[in-house]
Short mmCIF file of C-alpha atoms and ligand atoms in Angstrom, two decimals:
data_model
loop_
_atom_site.label_atom_id
_atom_site.label_comp_id
_atom_site.label_asym_id
_atom_site.label_seq_id
_atom_site.Cartn_x
_atom_site.Cartn_y
_atom_site.Cartn_z
CA MET A 1 23.79 -8.98 17.57
CA SER A 2 23.50 -7.73 14.07
CA GLN A 3 23.32 -4.04 13.45
CA ARG A 4 20.44 -2.22 11.86
CA THR A 5 21.10 0.01 8.89
CA ILE A 6 18.82 2.00 6.64
CA ILE A 7 19.48 1.76 2.93
CA PRO A 8 17.77 4.20 0.60
CA PHE A 9 16.46 2.55 -2.58
CA GLY A 10 15.57 4.87 -5.47
CA PRO A 11 14.26 7.21 -6.76
CA GLN A 12 16.79 6.77 -9.52
CA HIS A 13 17.63 3.09 -9.63
CA PRO A 14 18.68 0.87 -12.53
CA VAL A 15 15.86 -1.68 -12.15
CA LEU A 16 13.16 0.90 -11.75
CA PRO A 17 11.97 2.54 -14.91
CA GLU A 18 9.97 4.83 -12.69
CA PRO A 19 11.04 6.76 -9.63
CA MET A 20 9.96 5.36 -6.33
CA HIS A 21 11.70 5.53 -3.03
CA LEU A 22 11.99 2.86 -0.36
CA ASP A 23 13.75 3.18 2.95
CA LEU A 24 14.94 -0.34 3.67
CA VAL A 25 15.71 -1.11 7.28
CA ILE A 26 18.08 -4.05 7.15
CA GLU A 27 19.77 -6.36 9.60
CA ASP A 28 22.79 -7.90 7.93
CA GLU A 29 21.37 -8.87 4.54
CA ARG A 30 17.77 -9.24 5.67
CA VAL A 31 15.12 -6.57 5.24
CA VAL A 32 13.23 -5.95 8.48
CA GLU A 33 11.06 -3.17 7.27
CA ALA A 34 10.42 -1.27 4.08
CA ILE A 35 8.98 2.23 4.17
CA PRO A 36 7.76 3.49 0.80
CA GLN A 37 7.77 7.16 -0.10
CA VAL A 38 5.85 8.49 -3.05
CA GLY A 39 5.24 11.83 -4.71
CA PHE A 40 7.97 12.04 -7.32
CA ILE A 41 5.54 11.90 -10.23
CA HIS A 42 2.59 13.68 -8.71
CA ARG A 43 1.24 16.13 -11.29
CA GLY A 44 -2.20 16.83 -9.91
CA LEU A 45 -4.06 16.02 -13.08
CA GLU A 46 -7.41 15.26 -11.44
CA LYS A 47 -7.71 18.98 -10.85
CA LEU A 48 -7.44 19.63 -14.58
CA VAL A 49 -11.16 18.77 -14.90
CA THR A 50 -11.79 22.37 -13.95
CA LYS A 51 -9.75 23.58 -16.93
CA LYS A 52 -10.63 21.10 -19.69
CA ASP A 53 -14.20 20.24 -20.55
CA TYR A 54 -15.47 16.69 -20.30
CA THR A 55 -14.84 15.78 -23.94
CA GLN A 56 -11.28 17.15 -23.88
CA PHE A 57 -10.45 15.56 -20.58
CA VAL A 58 -10.30 12.12 -22.14
CA LEU A 59 -6.97 13.20 -23.65
CA VAL A 60 -5.65 13.95 -20.17
CA THR A 61 -6.82 10.61 -18.76
CA GLU A 62 -4.92 8.82 -21.52
CA ARG A 63 -1.79 10.40 -20.19
CA ILE A 64 -2.25 9.20 -16.63
CA CYS A 65 -0.09 6.28 -17.61
CA GLY A 66 1.50 5.43 -20.92
CA ILE A 67 1.24 1.68 -20.43
CA CYS A 68 -2.42 1.37 -19.52
CA SER A 69 -3.26 4.49 -21.48
CA PHE A 70 -6.21 3.05 -23.39
CA GLY A 71 -7.72 1.57 -20.24
CA HIS A 72 -7.84 4.93 -18.53
CA SER A 73 -9.54 6.65 -21.45
CA LEU A 74 -12.02 3.76 -21.53
CA GLY A 75 -12.70 3.97 -17.80
CA TYR A 76 -13.19 7.72 -17.96
CA SER A 77 -15.48 7.52 -20.99
CA GLU A 78 -17.60 4.84 -19.35
CA THR A 79 -17.94 6.93 -16.22
CA VAL A 80 -19.02 10.04 -18.09
CA GLU A 81 -21.39 7.97 -20.24
CA ALA A 82 -22.98 6.61 -17.08
CA LEU A 83 -23.16 10.14 -15.71
CA MET A 84 -25.00 11.47 -18.77
CA GLY A 85 -26.92 8.32 -19.69
CA ILE A 86 -25.28 7.90 -23.09
CA GLU A 87 -25.84 4.63 -24.96
CA VAL A 88 -22.72 3.47 -26.76
CA PRO A 89 -23.19 1.64 -30.11
CA PRO A 90 -22.40 -2.09 -29.80
CA ARG A 91 -19.65 -2.03 -32.42
CA ALA A 92 -17.83 0.62 -30.43
CA GLU A 93 -18.09 -1.54 -27.29
CA PHE A 94 -16.44 -4.42 -29.13
CA LEU A 95 -13.67 -2.25 -30.57
CA ARG A 96 -12.98 -0.80 -27.15
CA VAL A 97 -12.52 -4.22 -25.62
CA ILE A 98 -10.29 -5.33 -28.50
CA TRP A 99 -7.98 -2.35 -27.97
CA HIS A 100 -8.10 -2.81 -24.24
CA GLU A 101 -7.03 -6.45 -24.53
CA LEU A 102 -4.29 -5.52 -26.99
CA SER A 103 -3.03 -3.06 -24.39
CA ARG A 104 -3.10 -5.83 -21.81
CA ILE A 105 -1.00 -8.07 -24.04
CA HIS A 106 1.57 -5.35 -24.60
CA SER A 107 1.61 -4.40 -20.93
CA HIS A 108 2.10 -7.99 -19.73
CA ILE A 109 4.83 -8.78 -22.26
CA LEU A 110 6.55 -5.53 -21.33
CA TRP A 111 6.39 -6.51 -17.68
CA MET A 112 7.74 -9.99 -18.36
CA GLY A 113 10.68 -8.36 -20.12
CA LEU A 114 11.36 -6.09 -17.16
CA LEU A 115 11.13 -9.07 -14.83
CA ALA A 116 13.66 -10.97 -16.95
CA ASP A 117 15.92 -7.93 -16.78
CA GLY A 118 15.37 -7.88 -13.01
CA PHE A 119 16.59 -11.43 -12.54
CA GLY A 120 19.48 -10.89 -14.90
CA TYR A 121 18.32 -12.67 -18.06
CA GLU A 122 19.13 -9.98 -20.60
CA ASN A 123 18.41 -12.11 -23.64
CA LEU A 124 14.90 -12.91 -22.46
CA PHE A 125 14.27 -9.22 -21.83
CA MET A 126 15.20 -8.38 -25.40
CA GLN A 127 13.08 -11.21 -26.80
CA CYS A 128 10.02 -10.05 -24.88
CA TRP A 129 10.41 -6.50 -26.10
CA ARG A 130 10.93 -7.68 -29.65
CA LEU A 131 7.67 -9.59 -29.50
CA ARG A 132 5.87 -6.65 -27.97
CA GLU A 133 6.67 -4.54 -31.03
CA GLN A 134 4.27 -6.70 -33.05
CA VAL A 135 1.42 -5.61 -30.79
CA LEU A 136 2.55 -2.00 -31.03
CA ASP A 137 2.50 -2.35 -34.81
CA ILE A 138 -1.14 -3.42 -34.66
CA LEU A 139 -1.93 -0.47 -32.41
CA GLU A 140 -0.11 1.90 -34.72
CA ALA A 141 -1.83 0.54 -37.82
CA THR A 142 -5.29 0.85 -36.26
CA THR A 143 -4.96 4.12 -34.37
CA GLY A 144 -1.82 5.91 -35.51
CA GLY A 145 -0.16 5.93 -32.10
CA ARG A 146 2.22 3.46 -30.53
CA VAL A 147 1.57 4.02 -26.86
CA ILE A 148 -0.84 6.94 -26.59
CA LEU A 149 -3.69 5.85 -28.83
CA THR A 150 -6.40 8.51 -28.64
CA ALA A 151 -8.86 5.89 -29.87
CA CYS A 152 -11.57 6.22 -27.26
CA ASN A 153 -13.86 9.18 -26.74
CA VAL A 154 -17.01 9.92 -24.81
CA GLY A 155 -19.77 8.24 -26.80
CA GLY A 156 -17.75 5.67 -28.71
CA VAL A 157 -14.45 5.33 -30.49
CA GLU A 158 -12.53 7.62 -32.82
CA GLN A 159 -11.96 5.21 -35.68
CA ASP A 160 -13.22 1.91 -36.98
CA ILE A 161 -11.29 -1.26 -37.67
CA GLU A 162 -12.59 -2.83 -40.90
CA ASN A 163 -13.60 -6.49 -40.68
CA GLY A 164 -10.83 -7.48 -43.09
CA GLU A 165 -8.30 -5.72 -40.91
CA LEU A 166 -9.64 -7.54 -37.87
CA ASN A 167 -8.93 -10.84 -39.63
CA GLY A 168 -5.40 -9.63 -40.31
CA ILE A 169 -5.00 -8.80 -36.63
CA CYS A 170 -6.13 -12.29 -35.67
CA GLN A 171 -3.55 -13.78 -38.03
CA THR A 172 -0.80 -11.61 -36.57
CA LEU A 173 -1.85 -12.70 -33.10
CA ASP A 174 -1.73 -16.35 -34.16
CA GLY A 175 1.84 -15.85 -35.34
CA LEU A 176 2.63 -14.06 -32.11
CA ARG A 177 1.18 -16.91 -30.08
CA GLY A 178 3.64 -19.34 -31.65
CA GLU A 179 6.64 -17.25 -30.75
CA TYR A 180 5.18 -16.37 -27.39
CA ASN A 181 4.76 -20.03 -26.47
CA GLN A 182 8.49 -20.49 -26.83
CA LEU A 183 9.14 -17.62 -24.43
CA LEU A 184 6.54 -19.05 -22.12
CA LYS A 185 8.47 -22.27 -21.95
CA THR A 186 11.53 -20.39 -20.76
CA PHE A 187 9.58 -18.39 -18.22
CA LEU A 188 7.72 -21.32 -16.72
CA LYS A 189 10.05 -24.28 -17.19
CA ASP A 190 13.60 -22.96 -17.24
CA LYS A 191 15.56 -24.00 -14.20
CA SER A 192 17.41 -20.75 -13.61
CA VAL A 193 14.20 -18.73 -13.90
CA ARG A 194 12.40 -21.01 -11.45
CA HIS A 195 15.34 -20.77 -9.14
CA ARG A 196 15.05 -17.00 -9.02
CA LEU A 197 11.28 -16.83 -8.65
CA VAL A 198 9.93 -19.79 -6.71
CA GLY A 199 9.29 -18.87 -3.10
CA VAL A 200 10.34 -15.24 -3.54
CA GLY A 201 7.99 -12.68 -2.04
CA TYR A 202 5.39 -15.09 -0.72
CA LEU A 203 2.02 -13.60 0.21
CA SER A 204 -0.67 -15.88 1.63
CA GLU A 205 -4.30 -15.69 0.55
CA ALA A 206 -5.39 -14.31 3.92
CA ASP A 207 -2.69 -11.63 3.87
CA ALA A 208 -3.50 -10.74 0.29
CA ARG A 209 -7.15 -10.25 1.25
CA ALA A 210 -6.28 -8.27 4.35
CA ALA A 211 -3.96 -5.98 2.39
CA GLY A 212 -6.69 -5.42 -0.22
CA THR A 213 -4.58 -6.46 -3.18
CA VAL A 214 -6.08 -6.52 -6.67
CA GLY A 215 -5.32 -7.82 -10.13
CA PRO A 216 -2.77 -10.48 -11.02
CA PHE A 217 -1.05 -9.87 -7.68
CA ALA A 218 -4.21 -11.02 -5.87
CA ARG A 219 -4.98 -13.76 -8.38
CA ALA A 220 -1.54 -15.23 -7.82
CA SER A 221 -2.51 -15.58 -4.15
CA ASN A 222 -5.59 -17.54 -5.13
CA ILE A 223 -8.18 -14.74 -5.03
CA PRO A 224 -10.28 -15.24 -8.17
CA GLU A 225 -11.26 -11.62 -8.65
CA ASP A 226 -11.42 -10.05 -12.05
CA ILE A 227 -13.79 -7.26 -13.04
CA ARG A 228 -13.97 -8.70 -16.53
CA SER A 229 -16.00 -11.61 -15.20
CA LEU A 230 -18.81 -9.16 -14.35
CA GLY A 231 -19.27 -8.75 -18.09
CA PHE A 232 -19.13 -4.99 -18.64
CA GLY A 233 -19.27 -3.79 -22.21
CA ALA A 234 -18.47 -6.42 -24.82
CA TYR A 235 -17.18 -8.89 -22.22
CA ALA A 236 -20.82 -9.91 -21.84
CA ALA A 237 -20.68 -11.34 -25.38
CA LEU A 238 -17.94 -13.81 -24.47
CA SER A 239 -19.00 -17.44 -24.28
CA GLY A 240 -17.24 -17.76 -20.96
CA PHE A 241 -14.66 -16.07 -18.84
CA GLU A 242 -12.72 -17.60 -15.98
CA PRO A 243 -10.11 -15.57 -14.09
CA ILE A 244 -6.68 -17.21 -14.10
CA THR A 245 -5.41 -17.91 -10.62
CA SER A 246 -2.57 -19.67 -8.91
CA LYS A 247 -2.27 -21.02 -5.39
CA ASP A 248 1.40 -20.41 -4.71
CA GLY A 249 1.42 -16.69 -3.93
CA ASP A 250 5.08 -16.21 -4.83
CA GLY A 251 6.96 -14.46 -7.61
CA TYR A 252 6.67 -17.46 -9.87
CA ALA A 253 2.89 -17.57 -9.45
CA ARG A 254 2.61 -13.89 -10.39
CA CYS A 255 4.68 -14.50 -13.47
CA GLU A 256 2.56 -17.50 -14.39
CA VAL A 257 -0.74 -15.66 -13.98
CA ARG A 258 0.33 -12.77 -16.20
CA ALA A 259 1.95 -15.06 -18.72
CA LEU A 260 -1.24 -17.08 -19.14
CA GLU A 261 -3.40 -13.97 -19.26
CA VAL A 262 -1.68 -13.00 -22.48
CA LEU A 263 -2.97 -16.17 -24.13
CA GLN A 264 -6.40 -15.55 -22.64
CA SER A 265 -6.43 -12.03 -24.10
CA ILE A 266 -5.54 -13.37 -27.53
CA ASP A 267 -8.52 -15.75 -27.29
CA ILE A 268 -10.82 -12.90 -26.22
CA ILE A 269 -9.77 -10.75 -29.16
CA LYS A 270 -10.27 -13.59 -31.61
CA GLU A 271 -13.69 -14.41 -30.25
CA LEU A 272 -14.82 -10.78 -30.33
CA ALA A 273 -13.45 -10.29 -33.84
CA GLU A 274 -15.76 -13.08 -34.97
CA LYS A 275 -18.82 -11.80 -33.15
CA ILE A 276 -18.45 -8.08 -33.79
CA PRO A 277 -21.72 -6.51 -35.04
CA ASP A 278 -21.86 -3.95 -37.86
CA GLY A 279 -23.07 -0.45 -37.29
CA ALA A 280 -22.17 2.97 -36.03
CA ILE A 281 -19.06 3.50 -33.93
CA ASN A 282 -19.94 6.76 -32.32
CA GLN A 283 -22.82 8.40 -30.55
CA LYS A 284 -23.04 12.18 -30.68
CA VAL A 285 -22.87 13.71 -27.23
CA LYS A 286 -24.68 16.92 -26.42
CA GLY A 287 -25.33 18.89 -23.29
CA ALA A 288 -23.60 18.69 -19.96
CA PRO A 289 -23.75 16.47 -16.88
CA GLU A 290 -26.49 17.54 -14.50
CA ASP A 291 -25.72 19.44 -11.35
CA GLY A 292 -25.14 17.09 -8.44
CA SER A 293 -25.16 13.94 -10.55
CA TYR A 294 -22.40 11.44 -9.98
CA ALA A 295 -21.32 8.11 -11.42
CA VAL A 296 -18.78 5.41 -10.70
CA SER A 297 -17.34 2.67 -12.84
CA ARG A 298 -14.83 -0.12 -12.48
CA LEU A 299 -12.47 -1.62 -14.96
CA GLU A 300 -9.93 -4.41 -15.04
CA GLN A 301 -6.65 -2.79 -15.97
CA PRO A 302 -3.59 -4.93 -16.71
CA ARG A 303 -2.53 -4.30 -13.11
CA GLY A 304 -5.89 -4.87 -11.50
CA GLU A 305 -9.16 -3.25 -10.65
CA CYS A 306 -9.35 0.45 -11.25
CA PHE A 307 -12.12 2.62 -9.88
CA TYR A 308 -13.41 5.87 -11.39
CA PHE A 309 -15.66 8.50 -9.91
CA ALA A 310 -17.04 11.58 -11.63
CA LYS A 311 -19.34 14.31 -10.39
CA GLY A 312 -21.10 16.87 -12.56
CA ASN A 313 -22.13 20.45 -11.78
CA GLY A 314 -24.36 21.43 -14.68
CA THR A 315 -21.55 22.89 -16.79
CA LYS A 316 -19.28 21.33 -19.39
CA PHE A 317 -16.61 21.02 -16.72
CA LEU A 318 -16.81 18.20 -14.21
CA GLU A 319 -16.90 19.11 -10.56
CA ARG A 320 -14.64 16.28 -9.48
CA PHE A 321 -12.98 13.28 -11.05
CA ARG A 322 -11.24 10.68 -8.99
CA ILE A 323 -9.38 7.49 -9.83
CA ARG A 324 -8.27 4.75 -7.50
CA THR A 325 -5.56 2.85 -9.27
CA PRO A 326 -4.48 -0.78 -8.84
CA THR A 327 -0.91 -0.06 -7.73
CA SER A 328 -2.00 2.12 -4.84
CA GLN A 329 -4.02 -0.90 -3.69
CA ASN A 330 -1.05 -3.21 -4.11
CA ILE A 331 1.64 -1.22 -2.31
CA PRO A 332 0.67 -2.44 1.22
CA GLY A 333 0.89 -6.03 -0.04
CA MET A 334 4.25 -5.32 -1.62
CA VAL A 335 5.60 -3.87 1.61
CA GLN A 336 4.54 -7.08 3.36
CA THR A 337 6.37 -9.27 0.88
CA LEU A 338 9.49 -7.17 1.40
CA GLN A 339 9.62 -7.83 5.13
CA GLY A 340 12.06 -10.61 5.78
CA CYS A 341 13.36 -10.93 2.24
CA ASP A 342 17.00 -10.73 1.23
CA LEU A 343 18.33 -7.39 0.13
CA ALA A 344 19.22 -8.88 -3.26
CA ASP A 345 15.60 -9.91 -3.81
CA VAL A 346 14.18 -6.43 -3.20
CA PRO A 347 14.21 -5.32 -6.86
CA LEU A 348 12.53 -8.56 -7.91
CA ASN A 349 9.89 -8.26 -5.22
CA VAL A 350 9.10 -4.73 -6.22
CA LEU A 351 8.84 -5.79 -9.86
CA THR A 352 6.54 -8.76 -9.29
CA ILE A 353 3.61 -6.55 -8.31
CA ASP A 354 4.10 -4.69 -11.61
CA PRO A 355 4.10 -1.26 -10.01
CA CYS A 356 2.83 1.62 -12.06
CA ILE A 357 3.90 4.68 -10.16
CA SER A 358 2.59 7.27 -12.58
CA CYS A 359 -0.94 5.84 -12.20
CA THR A 360 -0.57 5.80 -8.46
CA GLU A 361 0.57 9.37 -8.10
CA ARG A 362 -1.16 10.88 -11.12
CA MET B 1 35.83 13.00 -34.54
CA SER B 2 36.88 11.76 -31.17
CA SER B 3 36.27 8.42 -29.55
CA THR B 4 33.84 9.93 -27.02
CA ILE B 5 31.01 10.19 -29.49
CA LYS B 6 31.52 6.75 -30.98
CA SER B 7 30.18 5.06 -27.90
CA PRO B 8 28.13 7.47 -25.82
CA TRP B 9 26.60 6.08 -22.66
CA LEU B 10 23.31 7.37 -21.50
CA ILE B 11 21.38 7.64 -18.31
CA HIS B 12 17.62 7.95 -18.23
CA TYR B 13 15.54 9.54 -15.51
CA ASP B 14 11.78 9.71 -15.40
CA ALA B 15 10.93 13.07 -13.84
CA SER B 16 7.14 13.08 -13.79
CA SER B 17 6.41 11.44 -17.09
CA CYS B 18 3.36 9.31 -17.75
CA ASN B 19 5.52 6.30 -18.73
CA GLY B 20 4.64 6.75 -22.38
CA CYS B 21 7.96 8.41 -23.12
CA ASP B 22 9.88 6.08 -20.79
CA ILE B 23 8.82 2.96 -22.56
CA GLU B 24 9.71 4.58 -25.85
CA VAL B 25 13.19 5.32 -24.51
CA LEU B 26 13.45 1.67 -23.48
CA ALA B 27 12.06 0.59 -26.86
CA CYS B 28 15.02 2.37 -28.47
CA LEU B 29 17.36 0.07 -26.62
CA THR B 30 15.57 -3.15 -27.55
CA PRO B 31 15.79 -5.14 -30.81
CA MET B 32 13.39 -3.17 -32.99
CA TYR B 33 15.35 0.09 -32.86
CA ASP B 34 18.44 -1.25 -31.17
CA VAL B 35 20.66 1.74 -30.55
CA GLU B 36 23.20 -0.54 -28.90
CA ARG B 37 24.49 -1.27 -32.38
CA PHE B 38 25.81 2.32 -32.36
CA GLY B 39 27.67 1.67 -29.14
CA ILE B 40 25.04 3.42 -27.03
CA ILE B 41 24.63 1.78 -23.64
CA ASN B 42 22.08 2.55 -20.97
CA THR B 43 23.74 2.91 -17.59
CA GLY B 44 22.34 3.51 -14.13
CA ASN B 45 25.37 5.40 -12.92
CA PRO B 46 25.51 9.16 -13.55
CA LYS B 47 29.31 9.14 -13.40
CA HIS B 48 29.47 6.77 -16.35
CA ALA B 49 27.05 8.67 -18.53
CA ASP B 50 27.65 11.21 -21.31
CA ILE B 51 24.04 11.82 -22.24
CA PHE B 52 21.19 12.51 -19.86
CA LEU B 53 17.73 11.64 -21.19
CA VAL B 54 14.96 13.17 -19.14
CA THR B 55 11.30 12.39 -19.69
CA GLY B 56 8.45 14.23 -18.05
CA SER B 57 8.10 17.60 -16.41
CA VAL B 58 9.62 18.58 -13.09
CA ASN B 59 7.81 19.13 -9.82
CA GLU B 60 8.78 20.29 -6.36
CA ARG B 61 9.75 16.81 -5.26
CA ASN B 62 11.90 15.63 -8.16
CA ILE B 63 13.51 18.87 -9.25
CA SER B 64 16.40 18.35 -6.84
CA VAL B 65 16.84 14.75 -8.02
CA VAL B 66 17.16 15.91 -11.63
CA ARG B 67 19.64 18.55 -10.56
CA GLN B 68 21.68 16.06 -8.51
CA ILE B 69 21.96 13.57 -11.35
CA TYR B 70 23.06 16.38 -13.66
CA GLU B 71 25.66 17.63 -11.21
CA GLN B 72 27.08 14.15 -10.69
CA MET B 73 27.71 13.67 -14.40
CA LEU B 74 31.16 14.60 -15.62
CA GLU B 75 31.87 17.09 -18.40
CA PRO B 76 31.38 16.94 -21.33
CA LYS B 77 27.70 16.09 -20.98
CA VAL B 78 24.56 16.61 -22.97
CA VAL B 79 20.97 16.84 -21.77
CA ILE B 80 18.10 15.72 -23.98
CA ALA B 81 14.50 16.50 -23.07
CA CYS B 82 12.34 13.65 -24.40
CA GLY B 83 8.67 14.31 -24.97
CA ILE B 84 6.65 17.46 -24.86
CA CYS B 85 6.31 17.20 -21.07
CA ALA B 86 10.05 17.46 -20.66
CA CYS B 87 10.25 20.26 -23.23
CA SER B 88 7.62 22.54 -21.75
CA GLY B 89 5.32 20.78 -19.31
CA GLY B 90 3.00 19.76 -22.16
CA ILE B 91 -0.53 18.78 -21.34
CA PHE B 92 0.25 18.99 -17.61
CA LYS B 93 1.54 22.55 -17.79
CA GLU B 94 -1.53 23.91 -16.00
CA CYS B 95 -1.41 21.34 -13.21
CA TYR B 96 -0.74 22.79 -9.78
CA ASN B 97 2.20 20.52 -9.13
CA THR B 98 4.04 20.94 -12.43
CA LEU B 99 6.77 23.54 -12.42
CA GLY B 100 7.47 23.32 -16.15
CA GLY B 101 9.86 21.63 -18.53
CA VAL B 102 13.22 20.22 -17.54
CA ASP B 103 14.93 23.46 -18.51
CA VAL B 104 13.72 25.12 -15.32
CA ALA B 105 16.07 22.77 -13.43
CA ILE B 106 19.06 22.21 -15.73
CA PRO B 107 20.32 23.51 -19.09
CA VAL B 108 18.87 21.44 -21.96
CA ASP B 109 20.83 20.94 -25.19
CA VAL B 110 18.37 19.10 -27.41
CA TYR B 111 14.57 19.05 -27.33
CA ALA B 112 12.75 16.00 -28.74
CA PRO B 113 9.03 16.81 -28.98
CA GLY B 114 6.16 14.37 -29.32
CA CYS B 115 3.56 12.88 -27.08
CA ALA B 116 4.61 10.19 -26.75
CA VAL B 117 7.97 10.96 -28.33
CA ARG B 118 8.60 8.48 -31.14
CA PRO B 119 11.70 6.27 -30.95
CA GLU B 120 12.86 7.77 -34.25
CA ALA B 121 12.70 11.22 -32.69
CA ILE B 122 14.75 10.04 -29.71
CA ILE B 123 17.42 8.56 -31.94
CA ASP B 124 17.45 11.72 -34.00
CA ALA B 125 17.85 13.82 -30.86
CA VAL B 126 20.70 11.63 -29.62
CA VAL B 127 22.50 11.97 -32.97
CA CYS B 128 21.98 15.72 -32.72
CA GLY B 129 23.28 15.60 -29.16
CA LEU B 130 26.44 13.85 -30.28
CA GLY B 131 27.37 16.95 -32.29
CA VAL B 132 26.94 19.06 -29.16
CA LEU B 133 28.94 16.53 -27.17
CA GLU B 134 31.80 16.73 -29.65
CA GLU B 135 31.78 20.54 -29.51
CA LYS B 136 31.86 20.47 -25.74
CA ARG B 137 34.65 17.92 -25.72
CA ALA B 138 36.78 20.05 -28.04
CA ALA B 139 36.10 23.12 -25.92
CA LEU B 140 36.99 21.20 -22.76
CA ALA B 141 40.23 19.97 -24.30
CA ALA B 142 41.10 23.55 -25.24
CA GLY B 143 40.22 24.67 -21.72
CA GLU B 144 37.44 26.90 -23.05
CA LEU B 145 34.31 25.17 -21.79
CA PRO B 146 32.51 27.67 -19.56
CA PRO B 147 30.90 26.20 -16.44
CA ALA B 148 27.23 25.39 -16.99
CA GLU B 149 24.87 28.12 -15.87
CA LEU B 150 22.41 26.55 -13.49
CA PRO B 151 19.09 28.33 -13.04
CA GLU B 152 17.81 28.94 -9.55
CA LEU B 153 15.42 26.16 -8.59
CA PRO B 154 11.80 27.29 -8.39
CA THR B 155 9.53 25.94 -5.68
CA ALA B 156 5.86 25.08 -5.73
CA ALA B 157 5.13 28.61 -4.42
CA ASP B 158 6.53 30.10 -7.65
CA LYS B 159 4.05 28.17 -9.75
CA GLN B 160 1.90 30.47 -11.89
CA LEU B 161 -1.77 29.54 -11.69
CA ASP B 162 -4.14 31.68 -13.78
CA GLY B 163 -1.45 34.33 -14.17
CA VAL B 164 -0.56 34.78 -10.48
CA SER B 165 2.04 32.85 -8.53
CA VAL B 166 0.83 30.60 -5.76
CA ARG B 167 2.81 32.69 -3.27
CA ASP B 168 1.21 35.97 -4.39
CA ALA B 169 -2.24 34.43 -4.40
CA ALA B 170 -1.76 33.19 -0.83
CA ALA B 171 -0.44 36.59 0.27
CA ALA B 172 -3.37 38.40 -1.34
CA GLU B 173 -5.78 36.07 0.40
CA LEU B 174 -4.11 36.73 3.73
CA HIS B 175 -4.23 40.50 3.18
CA ALA B 176 -7.88 40.34 2.30
CA GLU B 177 -8.55 38.37 5.47
CA ILE B 178 -6.70 40.88 7.66
CA ARG B 179 -8.50 43.78 5.98
CA ASP B 180 -11.88 42.18 6.59
CA GLU B 181 -11.10 41.83 10.27
S1 SF4 C 401 5.00 13.77 -23.49
FE1 SF4 C 401 3.08 12.61 -23.51
S2 SF4 C 401 3.71 10.48 -23.44
FE2 SF4 C 401 5.47 11.69 -22.85
S3 SF4 C 401 5.41 11.79 -20.63
FE3 SF4 C 401 4.33 13.58 -21.39
S4 SF4 C 401 2.18 12.98 -21.49
FE4 SF4 C 401 3.41 11.10 -21.34
#
């Protein structure tokens, strides 16, 4: 009979850029159970709505997570706009989506790099991060920040991107696509990569539904759910949008879904850059949310569906603001994939859901 | 100049940062900024590391982790606080679960401000830290390095909210309740 042992994993661990703790119950080399513990990054920032007024709070929401920073400011702004009935100018809607998709590209390439590092392909990790710098350069040129952009505000966006600059961005992205396709070949065709990913961390469609997974994690288990297909904001102007899915439900499928989404995002940006209308980029906001009013909004973050709730109380300070983030939805699914896997595959399994702990704990 | 500072190894821990500073620390190690060309290597083992990069502020839960990593590192060692959160608590200073910058847990040698801290600022801080490392090494060799003074770890009850500590506020509430009865 093999003996049971508990191995602590984290919070400080070489493969985890963020602290997270797992108690792994193992029998020989096999994981029988994984018990996650969270709370290392909890800051309690939702409560800050009582200290910062609703226009300032967008700066706090940007700092929920440095990777999906723009998405959070967008989600918050949309919620408050719904709360106060503010109409956002169409050009601002387009710019928001362009920045949001750029963030998705940088987030996915970053993740692919971390994954490569996780399965021990250092060179690929470096190449991914080198490529990602091109996207950061675009972000820096258009907003002034590399990771925290401060581009979105309640009522619109902070700064405009000139049409000529948009063309330049499209050209940069075309160049990036060429280089990216080479990386893609390694990720999807290389034998050693396939060997490490195929069959690892399998989650069936039924299990993925039962665990309530979202985002690329769910789409890799053949659940075609993507909030972007509902057509919020400028997504409605797209000629068509089909979520990318895969049937396999393993680590390879998750890699494939995210890898292809990068190309899809490039297409979205290029299409929107062509269709973008001229006009104002900002709508002046006045007054305060009414007492007792509340609003919700949903957004497709790089890691999946994110849900926002805001409640007003008649003053400039919101009564309550709540976010449900994609990783908190995905942790139960991740724990399931860990059961029965080899100890050596644990880091890879944790990585394939693309955990964002600072979103989860806020 | 000794050999220690020609190839300093560093360890990175994310206290409660928003990731913004973490990915900038990682960006320093990757081709664009590539600090590995200076012999700097990122390690996961505190015993191997000379420089401790901390991002994010500390809270009740991770303060002991930060302290443990620091204590496991061997002398001479340098601590760099990356990002305004690690320097002072930054935008999250007023949050109920943020105890403050990293210096409430361990002594900090170099502060690198910025939100998010720019890779250039991190590299600058590391270069600055190398000077401190060299000083400490010389002092250690001469047997003159005093033991690091570690502050007493605060708990969530010490947190100042609106000018009163959480503990005092709770006590005042309790007193008021007893008085009313
Ligand atoms: S300093 Fe800014 S970017 Fe860095 S961890 Fe704090 S909030 Fe995030």
